[in-house]
Coordinates of C-alpha atoms and ligand atoms in Angstrom, one line a residue:
X237 CA 88.2 74.7 112.7
X238 CA 86.6 75.2 109.3
X239 CA 88.8 74.3 106.4
X240 CA 90.0 77.2 104.4
X241 CA 90.8 76.7 100.7
X242 CA 93.1 79.1 98.8
X243 CA 91.9 79.2 95.2
X244 CA 94.4 80.4 92.6
X245 CA 93.0 82.1 89.5
X246 CA 93.8 83.9 86.3
X247 CA 92.7 87.5 87.2
X248 CA 89.5 88.4 85.3
X249 CA 89.7 92.1 86.1
X250 CA 92.8 93.3 84.4
X251 CA 90.9 94.4 81.3
X252 CA 88.4 96.6 83.2
X253 CA 88.0 100.3 83.7
X254 CA 87.5 101.5 87.3
X255 CA 83.9 102.0 88.5
X256 CA 83.1 104.7 91.0
X257 CA 80.5 102.9 93.1
X258 CA 81.4 99.2 93.3
X259 CA 81.1 96.8 90.4
X260 CA 78.2 96.8 88.0
X261 CA 78.3 94.4 85.1
X262 CA 76.1 92.1 83.1
X263 CA 74.6 89.1 85.0
X264 CA 76.5 86.8 82.6
X265 CA 79.8 88.4 83.5
X266 CA 79.1 87.7 87.1
X267 CA 78.4 84.1 86.3
X268 CA 81.9 83.6 85.1
X269 CA 84.0 81.4 87.4
X270 CA 85.7 83.2 90.3
X271 CA 84.5 86.6 89.1
X272 CA 82.3 87.5 92.1
X273 CA 84.7 85.8 94.5
X274 CA 87.7 87.9 93.4
X275 CA 85.8 91.1 93.9
X276 CA 84.5 90.1 97.3
X277 CA 88.1 89.2 98.3
X278 CA 89.2 92.7 97.1
X279 CA 86.4 94.3 99.2
X280 CA 87.4 92.3 102.3
X281 CA 91.0 93.3 101.8
X282 CA 90.0 96.9 102.0
X283 CA 88.3 96.5 105.4
X284 CA 90.7 97.1 108.3
X285 CA 89.9 95.1 111.5
X286 CA 87.7 92.7 109.5
X287 CA 88.6 89.8 111.9
X288 CA 85.7 89.4 114.4
X289 CA 83.7 92.3 113.0
X290 CA 80.1 92.4 111.9
X291 CA 79.0 92.7 108.2
X292 CA 75.5 93.1 106.8
X293 CA 74.9 91.3 103.5
X294 CA 71.7 91.5 101.3
X295 CA 70.4 92.5 97.9
X296 CA 67.5 93.5 95.8
X297 CA 66.5 89.9 94.8
X298 CA 67.6 90.0 91.2
X299 CA 68.9 86.9 89.5
X300 CA 72.1 85.7 91.3
X301 CA 71.2 87.3 94.6
X302 CA 71.0 84.1 96.7
X303 CA 73.9 82.3 95.1
X304 CA 76.1 85.4 95.6
X305 CA 75.1 85.7 99.3
X306 CA 76.0 82.0 99.8
X307 CA 79.5 82.6 98.3
X308 CA 80.0 85.7 100.4
X309 CA 79.1 83.6 103.5
X310 CA 81.8 81.0 102.5
X311 CA 84.4 83.7 101.9
X312 CA 83.6 85.6 105.1
X313 CA 83.9 82.4 107.1
X314 CA 87.3 81.8 105.6
X315 CA 88.3 85.3 106.8
X316 CA 86.9 84.8 110.3
X317 CA 84.4 87.7 110.1
X318 CA 82.7 87.7 113.5
X319 CA 79.1 88.1 112.5
X320 CA 77.1 88.2 109.3
X321 CA 73.7 89.7 109.4
X322 CA 71.6 88.5 106.5
X323 CA 67.9 89.2 105.8
X324 CA 65.5 86.3 105.2
X325 CA 65.5 85.3 101.5
X326 CA 68.4 87.7 101.0
X327 CA 66.1 90.6 100.4
X328 CA 67.2 94.0 101.8
X329 CA 66.6 97.4 100.3
X330 CA 69.6 99.7 100.1
X331 CA 68.2 102.2 102.6
X332 CA 67.3 99.3 104.9
X333 CA 70.9 98.0 104.6
X334 CA 72.2 101.5 105.5
X335 CA 69.9 101.5 108.6
X336 CA 70.9 98.0 109.7
X337 CA 74.6 98.8 109.5
X338 CA 74.1 101.8 111.7
X339 CA 71.8 100.1 114.2
X340 CA 74.0 97.0 114.6
X341 CA 77.3 99.0 114.7
X342 CA 78.5 96.9 111.8
X343 CA 81.8 97.6 110.1
X344 CA 80.0 97.8 106.8
X345 CA 77.6 96.1 104.4
X346 CA 77.8 94.4 101.0
X347 CA 74.8 95.3 98.8
X348 CA 74.0 93.1 95.8
X349 CA 72.2 95.2 93.3
X350 CA 72.5 97.0 90.0
X351 CA 70.0 99.5 91.4
X352 CA 67.6 100.6 88.6
X353 CA 69.2 98.5 85.8
X354 CA 67.2 95.6 84.5
X355 CA 67.8 92.1 86.1
X356 CA 67.7 88.5 85.0
X357 CA 70.1 86.5 82.9
X358 CA 70.1 89.2 80.2
X359 CA 70.2 92.1 82.7
X360 CA 72.8 93.4 85.1
X361 CA 74.1 92.5 88.6
X362 CA 76.2 94.5 91.0
X363 CA 78.2 94.6 94.2
X364 CA 78.7 97.6 96.4
X365 CA 80.4 98.2 99.7
X366 CA 78.9 100.5 102.3
X367 CA 81.0 101.6 105.3
X368 CA 80.3 101.9 109.0
X369 CA 78.4 105.2 108.8
X370 CA 75.9 103.3 106.6
X371 CA 76.8 105.1 103.4
X372 CA 78.5 104.1 100.2
X373 CA 82.3 103.7 100.4
X374 CA 84.1 106.9 99.5
X375 CA 86.4 107.1 96.4
X376 CA 89.5 106.5 98.5
X377 CA 88.2 103.0 99.4
X378 CA 86.5 102.2 96.1
X379 CA 89.8 102.9 94.2
X380 CA 91.7 100.7 96.7
X381 CA 89.2 97.9 96.0
X382 CA 89.6 98.4 92.3
X383 CA 93.4 98.4 92.4
X384 CA 93.3 95.2 94.6
X385 CA 90.8 93.4 92.3
X386 CA 93.3 94.0 89.4
X387 CA 96.2 92.3 91.0
X388 CA 94.7 89.5 93.0
X389 CA 95.8 86.0 92.0
X390 CA 93.9 84.0 94.6
X391 CA 91.1 84.2 97.1
X392 CA 90.2 82.3 100.3
X393 CA 87.0 80.4 100.8
X394 CA 85.5 77.8 103.2
X395 CA 83.3 75.4 101.3
X396 CA 80.9 75.0 104.2
X397 CA 77.3 74.0 103.6
X398 CA 75.6 77.4 103.8
X399 CA 72.2 77.8 105.6
X400 CA 69.1 78.2 103.5
X401 CA 68.0 81.8 103.7
X402 CA 64.3 81.1 103.9
X403 CA 64.0 81.0 107.7
X404 CA 65.3 83.2 110.5
X405 CA 67.9 81.6 112.7
X406 CA 71.5 81.7 114.0
X407 CA 74.2 79.4 112.6
X408 CA 77.8 79.0 113.6
X409 CA 80.8 78.2 111.4
X410 CA 84.2 78.3 113.1
X411 CA 84.6 81.9 114.3
X412 CA 81.7 83.2 112.3
X413 CA 78.1 83.5 113.4
X414 CA 75.5 83.8 110.6
X415 CA 72.3 85.5 111.7
X416 CA 69.3 85.3 109.3
X417 CA 66.9 88.0 110.3
X418 CA 63.6 89.5 109.4
X419 CA 64.7 92.2 106.9
X420 CA 61.5 94.3 107.2
X421 CA 61.1 95.0 110.9
X422 CA 63.9 97.4 111.6
X423 CA 63.1 99.5 108.6
X424 CA 59.4 99.7 109.3
X425 CA 60.2 100.6 113.0
X426 CA 62.5 103.4 111.7
X427 CA 59.7 104.8 109.5
X428 CA 57.3 104.6 112.4
X429 CA 59.7 106.7 114.5
X430 CA 59.8 109.4 111.8
X431 CA 56.2 109.6 110.6
X432 CA 52.7 109.5 112.1
X433 CA 51.5 106.5 110.3
X434 CA 48.0 106.7 111.9
X435 CA 47.5 110.2 110.6
X436 CA 48.6 109.1 107.1
X437 CA 46.3 106.0 107.2
X438 CA 43.3 108.0 108.4
X439 CA 43.9 110.4 105.5
X440 CA 44.2 107.6 103.0
X441 CA 41.1 106.0 104.2
X442 CA 39.1 109.2 103.7
X443 CA 38.7 109.2 99.9
X444 CA 42.4 109.8 99.0
X445 CA 43.4 106.7 97.0
X446 CA 47.0 105.4 96.9
X447 CA 48.7 103.2 94.4
X448 CA 52.3 102.1 95.0
X449 CA 54.4 100.4 92.2
X450 CA 57.2 98.2 93.6
X451 CA 58.2 97.3 90.0
X452 CA 58.5 93.6 90.9
X453 CA 61.6 94.6 93.0
X454 CA 62.7 94.8 96.6
X455 CA 60.2 97.4 98.0
X456 CA 57.1 95.2 97.5
X457 CA 57.4 93.5 100.9
X458 CA 58.3 96.7 102.7
X459 CA 55.3 98.6 101.2
X460 CA 52.9 95.8 102.1
X461 CA 54.3 95.7 105.6
X462 CA 53.8 99.4 106.1
X463 CA 50.7 100.2 104.0
X464 CA 48.8 97.0 104.5
X465 CA 49.9 95.4 107.7
X466 CA 50.6 98.6 109.7
X467 CA 48.2 101.0 108.2
X468 CA 45.4 98.6 107.3
X469 CA 45.0 99.6 103.6
X470 CA 43.7 97.2 101.0
X471 CA 46.3 94.7 99.6
X472 CA 45.8 96.0 96.1
X473 CA 47.3 99.4 96.9
X474 CA 50.7 97.8 96.0
X475 CA 51.1 96.8 92.4
X476 CA 54.0 94.6 91.1
X477 CA 54.5 93.8 94.8
X478 CA 56.3 90.4 94.6
X479 CA 60.1 90.6 94.0
X480 CA 61.0 88.6 90.9
X481 CA 64.5 87.7 89.7
X482 CA 64.0 89.4 86.4
X483 CA 61.6 92.1 87.8
X484 CA 59.0 90.5 85.5
X485 CA 60.8 92.0 82.5
X486 CA 60.4 95.6 83.9
X487 CA 63.2 98.1 83.8
X488 CA 63.0 99.0 87.5
X489 CA 63.7 102.7 87.2
X490 CA 60.8 104.8 88.4
X491 CA 60.4 107.4 85.7
X492 CA 57.7 108.3 83.2
X493 CA 59.2 106.0 80.6
X494 CA 59.9 102.8 82.6
X495 CA 57.0 103.1 85.1
X496 CA 54.6 104.0 82.2
X497 CA 51.7 101.9 83.5
X498 CA 51.7 103.8 86.8
X499 CA 52.1 107.0 84.9
X500 CA 49.1 106.1 82.7
X501 CA 47.0 105.3 85.8
X502 CA 47.7 108.7 87.3
X503 CA 48.2 111.1 84.4
X504 CA 45.8 109.7 81.7
X505 CA 43.2 107.6 83.4
X506 CA 43.4 109.7 86.6
X507 CA 42.2 106.7 88.6
X508 CA 44.1 107.5 91.9
X509 CA 44.8 110.6 94.0
X510 CA 48.4 109.6 94.6
X511 CA 50.9 107.3 92.9
X512 CA 54.5 106.4 93.7
X513 CA 57.1 104.0 92.5
X514 CA 60.6 102.9 93.7
X515 CA 63.5 101.3 91.8
X516 CA 65.1 97.9 92.0
X517 CA 66.9 98.4 95.3
X518 CA 64.4 100.8 96.9
X519 CA 66.5 104.0 97.0
X520 CA 64.8 106.0 94.2
X521 CA 61.2 107.3 94.1
X522 CA 58.8 108.9 91.7
X523 CA 55.8 110.9 93.0
X524 CA 52.7 111.4 91.0
X525 CA 49.4 113.1 91.8
X526 CA 46.1 112.9 89.9
X527 CA 47.1 114.4 86.5
X528 CA 50.3 115.7 88.0
X529 CA 54.0 114.6 87.8
X530 CA 56.3 115.9 90.5
X531 CA 59.7 116.7 89.2
X532 CA 62.3 115.2 91.7
X533 CA 64.0 118.6 92.0
X534 CA 60.7 120.1 93.0
X535 CA 60.1 117.2 95.4
X536 CA 63.3 118.1 97.3
X537 CA 62.1 121.7 97.5
X538 CA 58.7 120.7 98.8
X539 CA 60.1 118.3 101.3
X540 CA 62.5 121.0 102.6
X541 CA 59.7 123.6 102.8
X542 CA 57.4 121.3 104.9
X543 CA 59.6 119.9 107.6
X544 CA 57.1 121.2 110.2
X545 CA 54.5 118.7 108.9
X546 CA 56.6 115.6 109.8
X547 CA 57.2 114.5 113.4
X548 CA 60.8 113.4 112.7
X549 CA 61.9 116.9 111.6
X550 CA 59.7 119.2 113.8
X551 CA 62.8 120.4 115.6
X552 CA 64.0 122.1 112.4
X553 CA 66.8 121.1 110.1
X554 CA 70.5 122.0 109.9
X555 CA 70.8 122.6 106.2
X556 CA 70.2 121.0 102.8
X557 CA 72.2 119.8 99.9
X558 CA 71.5 119.0 96.2
X559 CA 73.7 117.6 93.5
X560 CA 74.9 120.2 90.9
X561 CA 72.5 119.1 88.1
X562 CA 69.5 119.2 90.5
X563 CA 67.5 122.4 90.0
X564 CA 67.9 125.4 92.3
X565 CA 64.3 125.1 93.5
X566 CA 65.5 124.0 97.0
X567 CA 68.0 126.9 97.1
X568 CA 65.1 129.4 97.3
X569 CA 63.5 127.4 100.2
X570 CA 66.8 127.2 102.1
X571 CA 67.3 130.9 101.7
X572 CA 63.8 131.6 103.1
X573 CA 64.5 129.2 106.0
X574 CA 67.9 130.8 106.5
X575 CA 69.7 127.5 106.4
X576 CA 72.7 126.6 104.3
X577 CA 72.4 124.9 100.9
X578 CA 75.3 122.9 99.5
X579 CA 75.9 122.0 95.9
X580 CA 77.7 118.7 95.5
X581 CA 78.7 116.5 92.5
X582 CA 76.4 113.8 91.3
X583 CA 76.3 110.7 93.5
X584 CA 75.0 110.1 97.0
X585 CA 78.4 109.5 98.5
X586 CA 79.1 113.3 98.4
X587 CA 76.3 113.8 101.0
X588 CA 77.9 111.5 103.6
X589 CA 80.4 113.9 105.2
X590 CA 77.8 116.7 105.3
X591 CA 75.3 114.5 107.0
X592 CA 77.8 113.0 109.4
X593 CA 79.0 116.5 110.4
X594 CA 75.4 117.6 110.8
X595 CA 75.8 120.4 108.3
X596 CA 72.7 119.1 106.5
X597 CA 69.6 117.1 107.4
X598 CA 67.9 116.6 104.0
X599 CA 69.4 116.1 100.6
X600 CA 68.5 115.0 97.1
X601 CA 69.2 114.6 93.4
X602 CA 67.3 115.2 90.3
X603 CA 67.6 111.5 89.5
X604 CA 64.6 110.6 91.7
X605 CA 66.6 110.4 94.9
X606 CA 65.7 112.1 98.2
X607 CA 66.8 111.3 101.7
X608 CA 67.8 112.6 105.1
X609 CA 70.0 112.0 108.1
X610 CA 67.9 108.9 109.1
X611 CA 70.2 106.8 107.0
X612 CA 73.1 107.4 104.6
X613 CA 71.5 106.4 101.3
X614 CA 68.6 107.9 99.4
X615 CA 65.4 106.3 100.5
X616 CA 62.4 105.7 98.2
X617 CA 59.7 104.7 100.7
X618 CA 60.8 107.4 103.1
X619 CA 60.1 110.0 100.4
X620 CA 56.7 108.5 99.6
X621 CA 55.7 108.6 103.3
X622 CA 57.0 112.1 103.6
X623 CA 54.8 113.3 100.8
X624 CA 51.8 111.5 102.2
X625 CA 52.4 113.0 105.6
X626 CA 52.5 116.6 104.2
X627 CA 49.3 115.9 102.2
X628 CA 47.6 114.5 105.3
X629 CA 48.6 117.5 107.4
X630 CA 47.6 120.0 104.8
X631 CA 44.6 118.0 103.6
X632 CA 45.2 118.8 100.0
X633 CA 46.0 117.2 96.6
X634 CA 49.5 116.8 95.1
X635 CA 48.8 119.5 92.5
X636 CA 47.5 122.0 95.1
X637 CA 50.6 121.5 97.1
X638 CA 53.0 121.9 94.2
X639 CA 51.1 124.9 92.8
X640 CA 51.1 126.7 96.1
X641 CA 54.8 126.0 96.4
X642 CA 55.5 127.7 93.0
X643 CA 53.2 130.6 93.9
X644 CA 55.4 131.2 97.0
X645 CA 58.9 130.5 95.6
X646 CA 58.5 130.7 91.8
X647 CA 59.1 127.7 89.5
X648 CA 62.3 126.3 88.3
X649 CA 61.3 124.8 85.0
X650 CA 63.5 121.7 84.7
X651 CA 64.1 118.7 82.4
X652 CA 66.7 116.0 81.9
X653 CA 67.2 114.3 78.5
X654 CA 69.0 111.0 78.5
X655 CA 70.5 109.5 75.3
X656 CA 71.1 105.9 76.5
X657 CA 73.5 103.2 75.2
X658 CA 75.0 105.3 72.4
X659 CA 78.5 104.3 71.1
X660 CA 81.1 105.5 73.5
X661 CA 83.3 107.2 70.8
X662 CA 80.2 109.4 69.8
X663 CA 79.4 110.2 73.5
X664 CA 83.1 111.2 74.1
X665 CA 83.2 113.2 70.9
X666 CA 80.2 115.3 72.0
X667 CA 81.5 115.7 75.5
X668 CA 85.1 116.6 74.4
X669 CA 83.8 119.0 71.8
X670 CA 81.9 121.1 74.3
X671 CA 84.7 120.8 76.8
X672 CA 87.1 122.2 74.3
X673 CA 85.3 125.5 73.6
X674 CA 83.4 125.9 76.9
X675 CA 85.4 128.9 78.2
X676 CA 85.0 130.7 74.9
X677 CA 81.2 130.8 75.4
X678 CA 81.4 133.3 78.2
X679 CA 80.2 136.7 77.2
X680 CA 78.5 135.3 74.1
X681 CA 74.8 134.7 73.6
X682 CA 73.1 131.4 74.2
X683 CA 69.3 130.9 73.9
X684 CA 68.9 134.7 73.7
X685 CA 70.8 135.3 76.9
X686 CA 74.4 136.2 77.8
X687 CA 76.6 133.3 79.1
X688 CA 78.0 134.4 82.5
X689 CA 79.8 131.2 83.4
X690 CA 80.9 128.0 81.6
X691 CA 83.1 125.4 83.3
X692 CA 83.6 121.7 84.3
X693 CA 82.2 121.6 87.8
X694 CA 84.7 120.8 90.6
X695 CA 84.0 120.4 94.3
X696 CA 85.9 120.8 97.5
X697 CA 84.4 118.8 100.3
X698 CA 83.9 121.3 103.1
X699 CA 84.6 118.6 105.7
X700 CA 87.7 116.8 104.6
X701 CA 88.8 119.3 101.9
X702 CA 89.1 116.5 99.3
X703 CA 88.7 117.8 95.7
X704 CA 86.6 116.1 93.0
X705 CA 87.2 117.4 89.5
X706 CA 85.4 116.9 86.1
X707 CA 82.0 116.6 87.6
X708 CA 80.0 117.9 84.6
X709 CA 80.1 120.6 82.0
X710 CA 77.8 123.6 82.7
X711 CA 76.7 126.7 81.0
X712 CA 75.2 129.4 83.2
X713 CA 73.3 132.3 81.7
X714 CA 72.8 135.8 83.0
X715 CA 69.2 135.0 84.2
X716 CA 70.6 131.9 86.0
X717 CA 69.3 129.4 83.5
X718 CA 71.6 126.4 83.2
X719 CA 72.5 123.8 80.7
X720 CA 74.6 120.8 82.0
X721 CA 76.1 117.9 80.2
X722 CA 77.4 114.7 81.9
X723 CA 78.3 111.2 80.9
X724 CA 76.6 108.6 83.1
X725 CA 78.8 106.5 85.4
X726 CA 76.2 103.8 86.0
X727 CA 75.2 102.5 82.6
X728 CA 76.6 99.1 81.4
X729 CA 76.0 99.3 77.7
X730 CA 77.9 101.9 75.6
X731 CA 77.7 105.4 77.0
X732 CA 74.7 107.4 78.3
X733 CA 74.7 111.2 77.7
X734 CA 72.7 113.2 80.2
X735 CA 71.6 116.8 79.4
X736 CA 70.0 118.9 82.0
X737 CA 68.1 122.1 81.4
X738 CA 66.8 124.7 84.0
X739 CA 65.1 128.1 83.7
X740 CA 63.5 130.1 86.6
X741 CA 60.1 131.7 86.4
X742 CA 59.2 134.1 89.1
X743 CA 55.7 133.8 90.8
X744 CA 54.3 136.6 88.6
X745 CA 55.2 134.7 85.4
X746 CA 53.3 131.8 83.7
X747 CA 53.9 128.8 85.9
X748 CA 51.8 126.3 83.9
X749 CA 53.9 125.7 80.8
X750 CA 55.0 122.3 79.7
X751 CA 58.7 122.2 80.7
X752 CA 59.7 121.2 77.2
X753 CA 58.1 124.3 75.9
X754 CA 59.5 126.6 78.6
X755 CA 63.0 125.2 78.0
X756 CA 62.8 124.9 74.2
X757 CA 65.3 127.6 73.4
X758 CA 67.9 126.0 75.7
X759 CA 67.2 122.6 74.3
X760 CA 67.4 123.7 70.7
X761 CA 70.5 125.8 71.1
X762 CA 72.4 123.0 72.8
X763 CA 71.5 120.8 69.9
X764 CA 72.7 123.4 67.4
X765 CA 75.9 123.8 69.2
X766 CA 76.7 120.1 69.6
X767 CA 74.7 118.3 66.9
X768 CA 73.6 115.7 69.3
X769 CA 70.6 114.3 67.4
X770 CA 72.6 114.0 64.3
X771 CA 75.7 112.4 65.8
X772 CA 73.7 110.0 68.0
X773 CA 71.3 109.3 65.0
X774 CA 68.5 109.6 67.5
X775 CA 65.4 111.7 66.8
X776 CA 64.8 112.2 70.5
X777 CA 66.2 111.3 73.8
X778 CA 65.5 107.8 75.2
X779 CA 64.1 109.2 78.4
X780 CA 62.8 112.7 79.1
X781 CA 62.1 113.7 82.7
Ligands
G1P537 C1 72.8 108.1 88.2 C2 72.2 109.5 88.7 C3 72.8 109.9 90.0 C4 72.7 108.8 91.0 C5 73.3 107.5 90.5 C6 73.0 106.3 91.4 O1 74.2 108.3 88.0 O2 72.3 110.4 87.7 O3 72.2 111.1 90.4 O4 73.4 109.2 92.2 O5 72.7 107.2 89.2 O6 71.7 106.1 91.7 P1 74.8 108.5 86.5 O7 74.3 107.4 85.7 O8 74.2 109.8 86.0 O9 76.3 108.6 86.7
ZN538 ZN1 68.7 102.3 93.3

């Protein structure tokens, strides 16, 4: 028998507001005594039939990853979890975790990541539970975990000497077996089963240059395994390829602001034919061509329109889904393919039921997230390989592909403006202000157009009929232009205000405007209405996508 210690504590969670997707806080907070342990105890309490079950545990390699895994091993041993599957060096991307949970029939997985937030002592850390379908725990479970974390007064731990995580191997502690595995193999095999890697590699070797930016985070080893070892490309096609505890000071969010070096290589210097980046935990992606940025909403539409190019989807797809703020570009494709298109609230967890019930096969969000039924998370490298496969089949450039898409379906001009880390009272004031007069906008003019709808988006899940209210304020105009306002649920400093703008241009219209120009009247009118720049004291948004 391994000894089990019951540690009594003063509960550190009582002062906290509930989070919707696990716990994301500053690294320093996580360093406080018992802080992580209590949350892990709350997670384990939420899992029925934990005794003897299998759990996957891994993270994105940020500061605190290894020590957190070691504590989780000790707590799981004390709870007689049957098997822990842990990747070598503790490194497992979020989509790879999702795959491993499904492949191993695990009861769930614990993901250590704050996704695209910076890491290191001054950055953030996070813990998230995924359930047996491989996807993020639904709200019913996360709120249970939260409630439990608030009231716990003790946790159980076995202070065993944990194995080093730098070699594969199997270790036994009482009733628990700890398996340290190769974290790359299963994921690369999955990619090989979906894509024709030989075809992509032949294409890339024929004068179509690739640069992939892993942002010093978890996807570096996966990208090298696939692009260099499997496809035989040169080692330097992966930049920032070694996972670092502080991501080398980078903010590992693949957008034009935070992946600016990559953006410069593609958009200004035009040194490569194709560029892509993934975020801290590997679920987000940004796609760039030579002189061409692909908006994530357009990426979802292009991916949906070209399933016939990708071996894994040649049999056709059941349907698609997008989050509400994502542009309607994919709706036009779905309608042409005669498949259903669902509109869900922001957050990947809302796609889970639709995927599990085979109502959809592909889904995505405007926030650089795209994925399919191969796992239950968005998947950055999957999206990169998908784009490369389409380009290889069509033998064309990124800008040719996107322009031909617009010619066929029209273009949904789209942009998101983020005002990051503003004081919460200001963010709430702006949000509540719009909320209060939203219905009165209907029938009035906005940006030279009649407002035909204005509401706070709410969603009824078509599978389990659960309702999610307050999912974002939206103004919909007669020409279907949209303006949306949300408060971020993932930031850790102050509040982040997100504004989304969309306007459709039919294929006979000018499709080559700068989106900021095409959307100017929507952007200006929202600012007139809400005084955002003045109230936030910011001349312009922190990030414009
Ligand atoms: C953001 C994105 C959302 C995404 C989430 C997790 O959430 O907007 O689409 O699912 O990160 O990656 P937000 O900060 O807007 O609540
Ligand atoms: Zn992420």
